[in-house]
Amino acid sequence: MDPRPLSPAAPLSPAAPLSPAFRRLARSNLAAQSAEQLALAAVPLTAVLALGGGTGTTGALAFVQTLPFLLLALPMGLLADRVDRRRLMASAEWVRAAALLAIPVAAWFGWLSVPLLALLGCIAAIGTLAFTVTAPALVPALVDRPLLAAANGRLELARSLAYAGGPALAGALVAWAGAPVAFAVAAVLSAWAALLLTGIPEPARAAPGARRPLAEIAEGAAFVWRHPWLRPIVATAIGWNIAWFVLQAAYVPYAVDLLGLTAAGIGMTLAAYGIGMVAGAVLAPMIAGRLPIGRMIAVGPLVSVAAAACMLASLRWPQPVLAGASMFLFGAGPILWTIGQVTLRQAATPPALLGRVSALMTMATFGARPLGAAIGGLAGVAWGPGACVVLAAAGFVIQAATILLSAVPRVRTLPEPADAALQPVRA
């Protein structure tokens, strides 16, 4: 498939004001992301402190919470292309709020157990999945095409702030008032996100044709596979996540055994990752105004190579500052990648396929994570955590080469709208 013609009249514009409808979506996104990060941090704390779980328990809980992304991403994308997107997200947020609220209720009556915590955590993850898949499909209907990068940057900034502050808030709430209060706060945030979504107008779309779910999913997959921009974007995302989770699987043993860090020191290096995410999201509008969209997308994978180089250098010079710098760069670079590739994906995909394409990207990304973790675990057992650092660095070089050798870095402006009849909402 040839890309659509480029329009020199459609530059990225980070400065123009965004519509009230989008600003409402952004506030909802901040509440939803905060609820997610708060709950993700509170679940293992509850398992260990209240239920006596160990490493195996927390690992199993983390696995169960990823299952919706692997099993339900494609059905969620199909729904996003067929039903009212804001109602789909709002419904999923109400489900998440109910699941999160059920945890303190179960704890109050003495019913809470690890299996029940796992089940409720899995149900709550459906809200995260709905936002991850559906929000990128809704944004093009709420903002003009030249403002897509600015809009996506606003959403990523909210995610970065939630990622940086959510675990700390969860820890403080658990220490101050107990885990049930942390889940109750997360439930309130999720309900607030749902209420904000109900006030967003969405333009009417053409009624879907005959329902053929498998054929429609295959249509979305074929579109991605044949597209000269989307195919390398998906491949790069898979490569990055495999390499990142190879590193994540071995980072704590590596930091303790080779860098000599304490728990507090490891926490500081991991905090640098969240700080990097916030920094990348803050700088993204300025970078979007100065670089062509294709080069902005390529920056993220290149920064990840620099981050891997810092971690590799710590093998030779075991200094915590190198690990902290690496984590900061790993946080900052992928934010630029995410904003850029989501913007290009939104502009290059016909509106009728946005949900399915977003779902395929989500499933590929999350599907790569357990594979990377398994590779990292096996390599760490066989050769030690240092070998995982080397293996991850090789993976980051491969993912950067994948995008740099594709047509993506040569894209200078966004493609023409896939459907000129679809006008953004101004309300």
XYZ file of C-alpha atoms in Angstrom:
427
model
C 0.000 0.000 0.000
C 1.357 3.400 -0.951
C 1.143 6.127 1.663
C -1.276 8.937 1.056
C 0.152 12.113 -0.453
C 1.749 14.470 2.012
C 0.400 17.942 2.523
C 2.926 20.729 3.102
C 0.022 22.766 4.454
C -0.404 20.433 7.437
C 2.551 20.970 9.782
C 2.528 19.912 13.369
C 1.353 22.743 15.589
C 2.063 22.432 19.302
C 0.941 25.948 20.221
C -2.647 26.331 18.970
C -5.410 25.886 21.577
C -7.124 22.538 21.846
C -10.905 22.209 21.878
C -12.925 22.069 25.114
C -14.032 18.557 24.162
C -10.433 17.379 24.002
C -9.530 19.156 27.234
C -12.321 17.208 28.920
C -10.866 13.986 27.488
C -7.423 15.011 28.793
C -8.782 15.518 32.325
C -10.526 12.162 32.131
C -7.288 10.590 30.946
C -5.374 12.055 33.904
C -7.935 10.630 36.346
C -7.954 7.233 34.617
C -4.158 6.990 34.430
C -3.859 8.003 38.091
C -6.386 5.330 39.076
C -4.444 2.729 37.094
C -1.042 3.541 38.585
C -2.445 3.790 42.107
C -4.112 0.383 41.800
C -1.106 -1.256 40.121
C 1.091 -0.208 43.037
C -1.483 -1.087 45.712
C -2.097 -4.648 44.486
C 1.387 -6.070 45.276
C 1.533 -4.057 48.502
C -1.745 -5.650 49.573
C -0.577 -9.107 48.544
C 2.633 -8.851 50.566
C 1.579 -6.794 53.591
C -1.997 -7.983 54.110
C -2.056 -11.470 52.575
C 1.487 -12.691 53.284
C 2.439 -13.208 49.657
C 5.961 -13.368 48.249
C 7.745 -12.894 44.939
C 5.813 -15.704 43.269
C 2.515 -14.172 44.358
C 3.329 -10.681 43.098
C 4.611 -12.105 39.817
C 1.422 -14.089 39.310
C -0.698 -11.023 40.081
C 1.257 -8.944 37.562
C 0.745 -11.644 34.922
C -2.996 -11.858 35.540
C -3.338 -8.081 35.250
C -1.822 -8.216 31.737
C -4.222 -10.898 30.473
C -6.924 -8.450 29.270
C -4.362 -6.786 26.990
C -3.566 -10.101 25.340
C -7.034 -11.655 25.264
C -9.358 -8.664 24.832
C -7.369 -6.091 22.855
C -8.697 -7.144 19.444
C -12.340 -7.420 20.557
C -11.987 -4.015 22.228
C -10.605 -2.532 19.003
C -13.502 -3.997 17.052
C -15.951 -2.427 19.505
C -14.142 0.915 19.260
C -14.759 0.910 15.499
C -18.453 0.048 15.901
C -19.897 1.776 18.972
C -19.790 5.190 20.618
C -16.178 5.442 21.805
C -16.741 7.763 24.748
C -19.492 5.472 26.066
C -17.237 2.452 25.615
C -14.489 4.090 27.677
C -16.950 5.356 30.281
C -18.521 1.898 30.662
C -15.103 0.318 31.102
C -14.187 2.952 33.715
C -17.350 2.170 35.697
C -16.390 -1.517 35.579
C -12.919 -0.643 36.845
C -14.343 1.572 39.620
C -16.643 -1.233 40.762
C -13.795 -3.791 40.760
C -11.490 -1.485 42.713
C -14.194 -0.645 45.229
C -14.910 -4.348 45.716
C -11.379 -4.863 47.092
C -11.790 -2.741 50.267
C -15.323 -4.099 50.693
C -13.973 -7.656 50.585
C -11.196 -6.691 53.003
C -13.756 -5.160 55.383
C -15.732 -8.412 55.561
C -12.599 -10.579 55.721
C -13.190 -12.163 52.308
C -10.094 -10.874 50.533
C -7.675 -13.529 49.265
C -4.959 -13.678 46.639
C -7.233 -15.344 44.019
C -9.965 -12.741 44.597
C -7.403 -9.917 44.430
C -6.123 -11.363 41.150
C -9.645 -11.612 39.700
C -10.599 -8.058 40.670
C -7.252 -6.721 39.417
C -7.821 -8.443 36.076
C -11.309 -6.930 35.778
C -9.974 -3.486 36.701
C -7.389 -3.735 33.912
C -10.247 -3.720 31.386
C -10.647 0.009 32.055
C -6.991 0.585 31.230
C -7.344 -1.479 28.065
C -10.378 0.486 26.914
C -8.572 3.801 27.338
C -5.386 2.513 25.679
C -7.240 1.271 22.607
C -10.070 3.775 22.285
C -8.599 7.163 23.224
C -6.200 7.270 20.212
C -9.180 6.434 17.974
C -11.281 9.241 19.487
C -8.675 12.034 19.438
C -8.800 12.668 15.638
C -12.526 13.355 15.967
C -11.929 16.026 18.616
C -8.974 18.028 17.268
C -7.762 19.293 13.917
C -5.127 17.197 12.206
C -2.263 19.722 12.678
C -2.933 19.595 16.431
C -2.710 15.815 16.791
C 0.857 15.899 18.125
C -0.032 18.528 20.725
C -3.095 16.546 21.794
C -1.179 13.280 22.078
C 1.536 15.097 24.002
C -1.053 16.310 26.506
C -2.281 12.750 27.032
C 1.245 11.416 27.429
C 2.107 14.124 29.944
C -0.830 12.986 32.072
C 0.334 9.382 31.825
C 3.870 10.387 32.776
C 2.716 12.346 35.819
C 0.534 9.449 36.925
C 3.374 6.988 36.390
C 5.778 9.134 38.397
C 3.392 9.921 41.259
C 1.055 6.921 41.453
C 3.382 4.426 43.185
C 4.538 7.023 45.715
C 0.934 7.990 46.487
C -0.041 4.334 46.851
C 2.802 3.702 49.269
C 1.882 6.757 51.334
C -1.795 5.824 51.488
C -1.052 2.219 52.434
C 1.374 3.336 55.153
C -0.968 6.037 56.479
C -4.426 4.474 56.248
C -4.069 0.960 54.853
C -4.486 -0.629 51.428
C -8.316 -0.410 51.365
C -8.105 3.389 51.356
C -5.704 3.318 48.380
C -8.164 1.213 46.379
C -11.076 3.441 47.399
C -9.220 6.530 46.164
C -8.418 4.750 42.890
C -12.101 3.837 42.500
C -13.135 7.465 43.003
C -10.613 8.601 40.376
C -11.913 6.002 37.931
C -15.518 7.103 38.523
C -14.490 10.723 37.980
C -12.874 9.720 34.671
C -16.133 8.056 33.596
C -18.195 11.132 34.500
C -15.905 13.403 32.504
C -16.225 11.145 29.457
C -20.014 11.386 29.402
C -19.792 15.112 28.593
C -17.692 14.675 25.438
C -19.592 15.000 22.134
C -18.568 12.581 19.405
C -19.540 13.044 15.744
C -21.868 10.501 14.252
C -20.260 7.752 12.207
C -21.617 5.670 9.384
C -23.527 2.626 10.568
C -21.341 -0.513 10.396
C -22.146 -3.111 7.800
C -22.741 -6.800 8.359
C -20.997 -8.025 11.495
C -18.108 -10.313 10.554
C -15.700 -10.006 13.483
C -12.925 -12.252 12.181
C -12.984 -10.636 8.742
C -12.909 -7.152 10.289
C -9.966 -8.032 12.528
C -8.158 -9.506 9.509
C -8.867 -6.275 7.621
C -7.145 -4.234 10.327
C -4.170 -6.604 10.462
C -3.796 -6.527 6.667
C -3.866 -2.726 6.668
C -1.018 -2.580 9.194
C 1.020 -5.280 7.447
C 0.823 -3.616 4.026
C 1.415 -0.063 5.181
C 5.027 1.128 4.729
C 4.882 3.217 7.909
C 2.754 1.186 10.301
C 4.500 -2.147 9.731
C 7.955 -0.907 10.882
C 6.334 1.023 13.740
C 4.766 -2.183 15.085
C 8.009 -4.120 14.564
C 9.996 -1.450 16.401
C 7.527 -1.418 19.300
C 7.804 -5.197 19.637
C 11.608 -5.047 19.569
C 11.750 -2.240 22.143
C 9.451 -4.012 24.592
C 11.335 -7.300 24.333
C 14.638 -5.526 25.017
C 13.157 -3.438 27.852
C 11.731 -6.441 29.665
C 14.964 -8.387 29.223
C 16.591 -5.520 31.119
C 13.758 -5.252 33.658
C 13.979 -8.955 34.473
C 17.589 -8.550 35.628
C 17.859 -4.921 36.727
C 17.327 -5.341 40.486
C 19.858 -8.229 40.846
C 22.229 -6.286 38.581
C 21.877 -3.117 40.662
C 22.480 -5.023 43.912
C 25.265 -7.391 42.851
C 27.231 -5.316 40.334
C 26.421 -1.703 41.252
C 26.207 -2.262 45.007
C 22.966 -0.284 45.362
C 20.698 -0.486 48.386
C 16.902 -0.601 48.114
C 16.832 3.186 48.453
C 19.416 3.566 45.699
C 17.478 1.288 43.374
C 14.368 3.331 44.105
C 16.191 6.521 43.142
C 17.351 5.093 39.822
C 13.838 3.863 39.064
C 12.442 7.285 39.974
C 14.720 8.720 37.287
C 12.648 6.756 34.759
C 9.472 8.574 35.804
C 11.283 11.929 35.790
C 12.488 11.179 32.275
C 8.933 10.442 31.153
C 7.727 13.785 32.487
C 10.671 15.617 30.904
C 10.039 13.980 27.531
C 6.345 14.844 27.624
C 7.071 18.465 28.575
C 9.651 18.884 25.800
C 7.576 17.063 23.166
C 5.589 20.114 21.927
C 8.796 22.078 21.335
C 10.429 19.151 19.550
C 7.276 18.555 17.495
C 7.451 22.155 16.286
C 11.064 21.817 15.161
C 11.389 18.325 13.706
C 9.495 16.626 10.886
C 7.173 13.963 12.228
C 9.302 11.092 10.885
C 12.452 12.314 12.586
C 10.602 12.891 15.839
C 9.509 9.254 15.761
C 13.105 8.130 15.174
C 14.391 10.123 18.163
C 12.842 7.727 20.689
C 14.607 4.546 19.485
C 17.899 6.458 19.160
C 17.637 7.808 22.697
C 16.999 4.254 23.878
C 20.297 3.192 22.275
C 22.034 5.984 24.200
C 20.302 4.779 27.377
C 21.484 1.216 26.735
C 25.011 2.536 26.188
C 24.921 4.189 29.631
C 23.849 0.915 31.214
C 26.552 -0.957 29.299
C 29.124 1.561 30.548
C 28.139 0.697 34.105
C 29.527 -2.804 33.478
C 32.963 -1.227 33.079
C 32.453 1.621 35.562
C 29.862 0.479 38.149
C 28.599 3.937 39.064
C 24.959 4.497 40.125
C 24.887 7.761 38.170
C 25.222 5.781 34.933
C 22.250 3.601 35.846
C 20.237 6.703 36.792
C 21.131 8.433 33.520
C 20.156 5.296 31.625
C 16.764 5.124 33.318
C 16.152 8.841 32.704
C 16.838 8.403 28.990
C 14.692 5.268 28.837
C 11.846 7.369 30.219
C 12.319 10.440 28.029
C 12.965 8.895 24.612
C 9.987 6.528 24.328
C 7.589 9.349 25.233
C 8.674 11.207 22.078
C 8.298 7.958 20.131
C 4.814 7.360 21.501
C 3.562 10.855 20.725
C 5.038 10.796 17.224
C 3.977 7.313 16.154
C 0.459 7.645 17.586
C 0.063 10.936 15.709
C 1.236 9.416 12.432
C -0.892 6.342 13.016
C -3.998 8.458 13.595
C -3.398 10.464 10.416
C -2.529 7.473 8.216
C -5.388 5.193 9.302
C -8.941 5.512 7.938
C -11.356 6.419 10.758
C -13.236 3.138 10.316
C -10.044 1.207 11.200
C -8.640 3.343 14.025
C -9.841 1.099 16.844
C -8.570 -2.116 15.300
C -5.179 -0.645 14.386
C -4.797 0.730 17.919
C -5.773 -2.671 19.343
C -3.198 -4.477 17.193
C -0.505 -2.101 18.414
C -1.572 -2.661 22.021
C -1.645 -6.442 21.697
C 1.753 -6.562 19.957
C 3.296 -4.330 22.621
C 1.925 -6.207 25.611
C 2.466 -9.577 23.977
C 6.176 -8.822 23.639
C 6.589 -8.090 27.345
C 6.281 -11.610 28.795
C 8.559 -12.856 26.003
C 11.219 -10.322 26.974
C 10.835 -11.149 30.661
C 11.218 -14.870 29.922
C 14.348 -14.281 27.818
C 15.808 -12.059 30.529
C 15.044 -14.598 33.243
C 16.628 -17.477 31.326
C 19.687 -15.423 30.346
C 20.107 -14.203 33.914
C 20.033 -17.739 35.309
C 22.447 -19.030 32.659
C 24.977 -16.174 32.455
C 24.151 -13.657 35.181
C 22.476 -10.223 35.160
C 25.362 -8.575 33.321
C 24.625 -10.749 30.291
C 21.052 -9.434 30.303
C 22.369 -5.870 30.069
C 24.405 -6.831 26.992
C 21.511 -8.764 25.451
C 19.104 -5.879 26.052
C 21.548 -3.403 24.499
C 21.698 -5.554 21.360
C 17.900 -5.540 21.247
C 17.768 -1.755 21.479
C 20.219 -1.457 18.589
C 18.034 -3.775 16.489
C 14.846 -1.837 17.228
C 16.540 1.448 16.298
C 17.846 -0.034 13.048
C 14.343 -1.318 12.230
C 12.817 2.153 12.238
C 15.840 3.996 10.791
C 16.005 1.695 7.761
C 12.286 2.100 7.057
C 10.422 4.879 5.235
C 9.237 6.446 8.503
C 12.150 8.875 9.169
C 11.609 10.388 5.699
C 8.010 11.401 6.489
C 7.995 15.185 6.800
C 4.326 16.059 7.318
C 1.130 14.240 8.166
C -0.782 12.536 5.346
C -4.047 13.875 4.033
C -7.133 12.954 6.091
C -8.394 9.472 5.389
C -11.947 10.787 5.375
C -12.441 14.510 4.738
C -16.116 14.203 5.636
C -15.273 13.603 9.292
C -14.987 16.992 10.959
C -13.558 17.568 14.440
C -15.953 18.422 17.236
C -15.765 22.066 18.307
C -17.995 21.888 21.363
